[in-house]
mmCIF file of C-alpha atoms in Angstrom:
data_model
loop_
_atom_site.group_PDB
_atom_site.id
_atom_site.type_symbol
_atom_site.label_atom_id
_atom_site.label_comp_id
_atom_site.label_asym_id
_atom_site.label_seq_id
_atom_site.Cartn_x
_atom_site.Cartn_y
_atom_site.Cartn_z
ATOM 1 C CA MET A 6 28.453 -135.353 -75.797
ATOM 2 C CA ARG A 7 26.669 -138.423 -74.460
ATOM 3 C CA TRP A 8 28.386 -140.308 -71.689
ATOM 4 C CA ARG A 9 28.298 -143.603 -73.516
ATOM 5 C CA ALA A 10 29.191 -142.259 -76.950
ATOM 6 C CA GLY A 11 32.013 -144.340 -78.295
ATOM 7 C CA ARG A 12 32.077 -146.576 -75.226
ATOM 8 C CA ARG A 13 31.374 -150.279 -74.930
ATOM 9 C CA THR A 14 28.134 -150.899 -73.070
ATOM 10 C CA TRP A 15 29.069 -154.402 -71.917
ATOM 11 C CA LEU A 16 27.417 -153.961 -68.518
ATOM 12 C CA GLY A 17 24.332 -152.225 -69.843
ATOM 13 C CA GLY A 18 23.544 -155.157 -72.112
ATOM 14 C CA VAL A 19 23.175 -157.515 -69.156
ATOM 15 C CA VAL A 20 21.628 -155.341 -66.472
ATOM 16 C CA ALA A 21 18.253 -153.666 -66.822
ATOM 17 C CA ALA A 22 18.259 -149.978 -67.699
ATOM 18 C CA GLY A 23 16.812 -149.119 -64.324
ATOM 19 C CA VAL A 24 19.827 -150.642 -62.594
ATOM 20 C CA LEU A 25 22.551 -149.299 -64.836
ATOM 21 C CA ALA A 26 21.097 -145.956 -66.030
ATOM 22 C CA GLY A 27 49.336 -144.023 -75.295
ATOM 23 C CA GLY A 28 52.718 -145.872 -75.874
ATOM 24 C CA LEU A 29 53.169 -149.570 -75.238
ATOM 25 C CA ALA A 30 56.844 -149.899 -74.415
ATOM 26 C CA GLY A 31 56.495 -149.027 -70.757
ATOM 27 C CA CYS A 32 54.445 -152.132 -69.942
ATOM 28 C CA SER A 33 55.847 -154.600 -72.443
ATOM 29 C CA GLY A 34 58.911 -155.312 -70.316
ATOM 30 C CA ALA A 35 57.149 -155.458 -66.932
ATOM 31 C CA PRO A 36 55.852 -158.941 -66.134
ATOM 32 C CA GLY A 37 52.509 -158.943 -64.384
ATOM 33 C CA VAL A 38 51.613 -155.367 -65.365
ATOM 34 C CA ALA A 39 48.420 -154.869 -67.359
ATOM 35 C CA ALA A 40 48.648 -151.073 -67.515
ATOM 36 C CA THR A 41 50.110 -148.007 -65.876
ATOM 37 C CA VAL A 42 48.097 -144.797 -65.609
ATOM 38 C CA ASP A 43 49.983 -141.675 -64.537
ATOM 39 C CA GLY A 44 52.314 -143.893 -62.541
ATOM 40 C CA ARG A 45 49.517 -146.030 -61.044
ATOM 41 C CA THR A 46 50.006 -149.729 -61.765
ATOM 42 C CA ILE A 47 47.183 -152.112 -62.632
ATOM 43 C CA THR A 48 48.397 -155.690 -62.464
ATOM 44 C CA THR A 49 47.271 -158.643 -64.526
ATOM 45 C CA ALA A 50 46.378 -160.288 -61.200
ATOM 46 C CA GLN A 51 43.923 -157.476 -60.451
ATOM 47 C CA VAL A 52 42.336 -157.776 -63.890
ATOM 48 C CA GLY A 53 42.187 -161.551 -63.508
ATOM 49 C CA ALA A 54 40.544 -161.322 -60.078
ATOM 50 C CA ALA A 55 37.762 -159.102 -61.420
ATOM 51 C CA TYR A 56 37.366 -161.181 -64.574
ATOM 52 C CA GLU A 57 37.051 -164.427 -62.577
ATOM 53 C CA GLN A 58 34.281 -163.001 -60.396
ATOM 54 C CA LEU A 59 32.382 -161.047 -63.029
ATOM 55 C CA HIS A 60 32.548 -163.396 -66.013
ATOM 56 C CA PRO A 61 29.845 -165.842 -64.786
ATOM 57 C CA TYR A 62 27.374 -162.944 -64.644
ATOM 58 C CA LEU A 63 28.752 -160.840 -67.500
ATOM 59 C CA PRO A 64 30.017 -163.370 -70.050
ATOM 60 C CA ALA A 65 30.286 -160.685 -72.738
ATOM 61 C CA ALA A 66 32.806 -158.736 -70.656
ATOM 62 C CA ALA A 67 36.342 -159.398 -71.866
ATOM 63 C CA SER A 68 39.486 -158.778 -69.850
ATOM 64 C CA SER A 69 40.086 -155.687 -71.985
ATOM 65 C CA ASP A 70 36.675 -154.276 -70.945
ATOM 66 C CA ILE A 71 37.530 -154.797 -67.300
ATOM 67 C CA LEU A 72 40.946 -153.220 -67.727
ATOM 68 C CA ALA A 73 39.408 -150.205 -69.514
ATOM 69 C CA ALA A 74 37.075 -149.694 -66.536
ATOM 70 C CA MET A 75 39.953 -149.959 -64.075
ATOM 71 C CA ILE A 76 41.995 -147.446 -66.071
ATOM 72 C CA GLN A 77 39.203 -144.854 -66.018
ATOM 73 C CA GLU A 78 37.686 -145.392 -62.561
ATOM 74 C CA PRO A 79 39.704 -142.759 -60.645
ATOM 75 C CA VAL A 80 38.841 -140.043 -63.155
ATOM 76 C CA TYR A 81 35.119 -140.780 -63.141
ATOM 77 C CA SER A 82 34.944 -141.226 -59.359
ATOM 78 C CA ARG A 83 36.656 -137.854 -58.877
ATOM 79 C CA LEU A 84 34.343 -136.109 -61.319
ATOM 80 C CA ALA A 85 31.297 -137.685 -59.678
ATOM 81 C CA ASP A 86 32.472 -136.366 -56.307
ATOM 82 C CA GLU A 87 32.992 -132.900 -57.757
ATOM 83 C CA ALA A 88 29.505 -132.994 -59.286
ATOM 84 C CA GLY A 89 27.924 -133.934 -55.959
ATOM 85 C CA VAL A 90 26.983 -137.448 -57.124
ATOM 86 C CA GLY A 91 29.856 -139.277 -55.479
ATOM 87 C CA VAL A 92 30.530 -142.987 -55.501
ATOM 88 C CA SER A 93 30.950 -145.340 -52.550
ATOM 89 C CA ASP A 94 32.130 -148.922 -52.262
ATOM 90 C CA ASP A 95 28.710 -149.806 -50.822
ATOM 91 C CA ALA A 96 27.010 -148.463 -53.950
ATOM 92 C CA ALA A 97 29.392 -150.475 -56.122
ATOM 93 C CA VAL A 98 28.693 -153.668 -54.164
ATOM 94 C CA SER A 99 24.945 -153.036 -54.377
ATOM 95 C CA LEU A 100 25.203 -152.664 -58.154
ATOM 96 C CA LEU A 101 27.243 -155.862 -58.479
ATOM 97 C CA ASP A 102 24.710 -157.749 -56.334
ATOM 98 C CA GLN A 103 21.998 -156.564 -58.717
ATOM 99 C CA VAL A 104 24.089 -157.824 -61.634
ATOM 100 C CA VAL A 105 23.891 -161.299 -60.094
ATOM 101 C CA GLN A 106 20.106 -161.024 -59.756
ATOM 102 C CA GLN A 107 19.674 -159.747 -63.312
ATOM 103 C CA ALA A 108 21.896 -162.485 -64.749
ATOM 104 C CA ALA A 109 19.786 -165.137 -63.014
ATOM 105 C CA GLN A 110 16.586 -163.591 -64.337
ATOM 106 C CA ALA A 111 18.024 -163.511 -67.846
ATOM 107 C CA ASN A 112 18.908 -167.201 -67.550
ATOM 108 C CA GLY A 113 15.576 -168.133 -65.977
ATOM 109 C CA THR A 114 17.254 -169.495 -62.861
ATOM 110 C CA GLU A 115 17.213 -168.714 -59.169
ATOM 111 C CA ALA A 116 20.002 -166.365 -58.194
ATOM 112 C CA ALA A 117 22.710 -167.824 -56.010
ATOM 113 C CA PRO A 118 24.080 -165.640 -53.223
ATOM 114 C CA ALA A 119 26.375 -162.953 -54.583
ATOM 115 C CA PRO A 120 30.068 -163.589 -54.024
ATOM 116 C CA ASP A 121 32.173 -161.686 -51.539
ATOM 117 C CA TRP A 122 33.307 -159.139 -54.113
ATOM 118 C CA ASN A 123 37.047 -158.571 -54.215
ATOM 119 C CA ASP A 124 38.651 -155.138 -54.428
ATOM 120 C CA SER A 125 39.142 -155.399 -58.185
ATOM 121 C CA SER A 126 35.487 -156.175 -58.854
ATOM 122 C CA VAL A 127 34.435 -153.321 -56.566
ATOM 123 C CA LEU A 128 36.677 -151.002 -58.575
ATOM 124 C CA VAL A 129 34.840 -151.978 -61.759
ATOM 125 C CA GLY A 130 31.536 -151.436 -59.964
ATOM 126 C CA ARG A 131 32.669 -147.990 -58.822
ATOM 127 C CA TYR A 132 33.449 -147.046 -62.425
ATOM 128 C CA VAL A 133 29.966 -148.044 -63.612
ATOM 129 C CA VAL A 134 28.236 -146.255 -60.721
ATOM 130 C CA ALA A 135 30.266 -143.095 -61.357
ATOM 131 C CA LEU A 136 29.554 -143.246 -65.081
ATOM 132 C CA ASN A 137 25.831 -143.660 -64.481
ATOM 133 C CA ASN A 138 25.681 -140.966 -61.787
ATOM 134 C CA LEU A 139 27.387 -138.500 -64.081
ATOM 135 C CA GLY A 140 25.133 -139.504 -66.946
ATOM 136 C CA ALA A 141 22.061 -138.906 -64.791
ATOM 137 C CA ALA A 142 23.433 -135.501 -63.799
ATOM 138 C CA ASP A 143 23.635 -134.663 -67.519
ATOM 139 C CA ASP A 144 26.463 -132.185 -66.991
ATOM 140 C CA PRO A 145 28.174 -131.436 -70.330
ATOM 141 C CA GLN A 146 31.090 -129.772 -68.541
ATOM 142 C CA ALA A 147 31.776 -132.942 -66.556
ATOM 143 C CA ALA A 148 31.559 -135.008 -69.734
ATOM 144 C CA ALA A 149 34.084 -132.742 -71.432
ATOM 145 C CA ALA A 150 36.325 -132.854 -68.362
ATOM 146 C CA ALA A 151 36.293 -136.657 -68.401
ATOM 147 C CA THR A 152 37.292 -136.766 -72.052
ATOM 148 C CA ALA A 153 40.042 -134.209 -71.517
ATOM 149 C CA ALA A 154 41.375 -136.034 -68.450
ATOM 150 C CA MET A 155 41.646 -139.342 -70.285
ATOM 151 C CA GLN A 156 43.228 -137.715 -73.327
ATOM 152 C CA SER A 157 45.900 -136.082 -71.175
ATOM 153 C CA ALA A 158 46.541 -139.130 -68.999
ATOM 154 C CA ASP A 159 49.773 -141.062 -69.439
ATOM 155 C CA VAL A 160 48.320 -144.503 -70.155
ATOM 156 C CA GLU A 161 50.542 -147.422 -71.076
ATOM 157 C CA VAL A 162 48.890 -150.769 -71.765
ATOM 158 C CA ASN A 163 50.456 -154.196 -71.987
ATOM 159 C CA PRO A 164 50.265 -155.060 -75.720
ATOM 160 C CA ARG A 165 48.555 -158.367 -74.991
ATOM 161 C CA PHE A 166 45.461 -156.378 -73.940
ATOM 162 C CA GLY A 167 45.591 -154.046 -76.943
ATOM 163 C CA SER A 168 46.011 -150.272 -76.941
ATOM 164 C CA PHE A 169 44.023 -147.646 -75.066
ATOM 165 C CA ASP A 170 41.709 -145.296 -76.916
ATOM 166 C CA PRO A 171 41.141 -142.104 -74.851
ATOM 167 C CA ASN A 172 37.446 -142.383 -75.701
ATOM 168 C CA GLY A 173 37.305 -145.199 -73.180
ATOM 169 C CA MET A 174 37.985 -148.395 -75.113
ATOM 170 C CA LEU A 175 40.814 -150.816 -75.502
ATOM 171 C CA VAL A 176 41.543 -151.592 -79.125
ATOM 172 C CA ALA A 177 42.159 -155.304 -79.566
ATOM 173 C CA PRO A 178 45.736 -156.335 -80.259
ATOM 174 C CA THR A 179 46.557 -156.971 -83.901
ATOM 175 C CA THR A 180 48.035 -160.207 -85.137
ATOM 176 C CA PRO A 181 51.664 -159.753 -86.174
ATOM 177 C CA ALA A 182 52.273 -160.186 -89.902
ATOM 178 C CA TRP A 183 54.580 -163.150 -89.287
ATOM 179 C CA ILE A 184 51.770 -165.198 -87.715
ATOM 180 C CA THR A 185 49.730 -167.058 -90.327
ATOM 181 C CA LYS A 186 46.264 -168.513 -90.037
ATOM 182 C CA PRO A 187 45.934 -172.279 -89.607
ATOM 183 C CA GLY A 188 46.031 -173.949 -93.000
ATOM 184 C CA ALA A 189 47.326 -170.826 -94.722
ATOM 185 C CA ALA A 190 49.977 -171.129 -97.346
ATOM 186 C CA GLY A 191 53.461 -171.130 -95.931
ATOM 187 C CA GLY A 192 52.598 -172.671 -92.588
ATOM 188 C CA ALA A 193 49.937 -173.522 -90.073
ATOM 189 C CA THR A 194 51.056 -171.569 -87.048
ATOM 190 C CA PRO A 195 48.022 -171.010 -84.804
ATOM 191 C CA GLN A 196 46.966 -167.454 -84.040
ATOM 192 C CA PRO A 197 46.839 -166.168 -80.474
ATOM 193 C CA THR A 198 43.395 -166.157 -78.902
ATOM 194 C CA GLU A 199 41.533 -162.867 -78.849
ATOM 195 C CA GLU A 200 40.920 -163.036 -75.104
ATOM 196 C CA PRO A 201 44.156 -162.521 -73.150
ATOM 197 C CA THR A 202 44.502 -164.631 -70.051
ATOM 198 C CA PRO A 203 45.044 -162.280 -67.113
#
């Protein structure tokens, strides 16, 4: 199994390769909750904080991508530690700083100073570092353990973000049958936007 098989590579598309080598009912009635993972709560405020900081440098990253990273981070950080390629907050911050530099290069502009990364952004950075460290270690047992851990995890996602696929993706929410497209026969009720506001 390849580490990125079946996973969105939304960070890898922006940063150079050398830098970046469940039920729904439980969350639907809890305002401010984006997801719960084995009893751990991820709030919409946390997702929004990461999205606000990362979006200028990773415009292709949707809130659902960020939430998927936050859901999986503890599993991948633990496996990286067990494999001897552990993750630190400093490594995550260093990666995020490089994201800023790479985004500026891609835009042909001079990079502004990197922001003071908040805890939520660092969590996303930790996930990417762990994923890349494990990928570099090329340990098929760790890859299998990651898949098994996510498949057995009790993950409940707020329906506005979609539903969690244990392969590491959030499936976009579907439009209810009673909502019609603008200009469609029988009404012109606008559809919800694809990108949920954290």
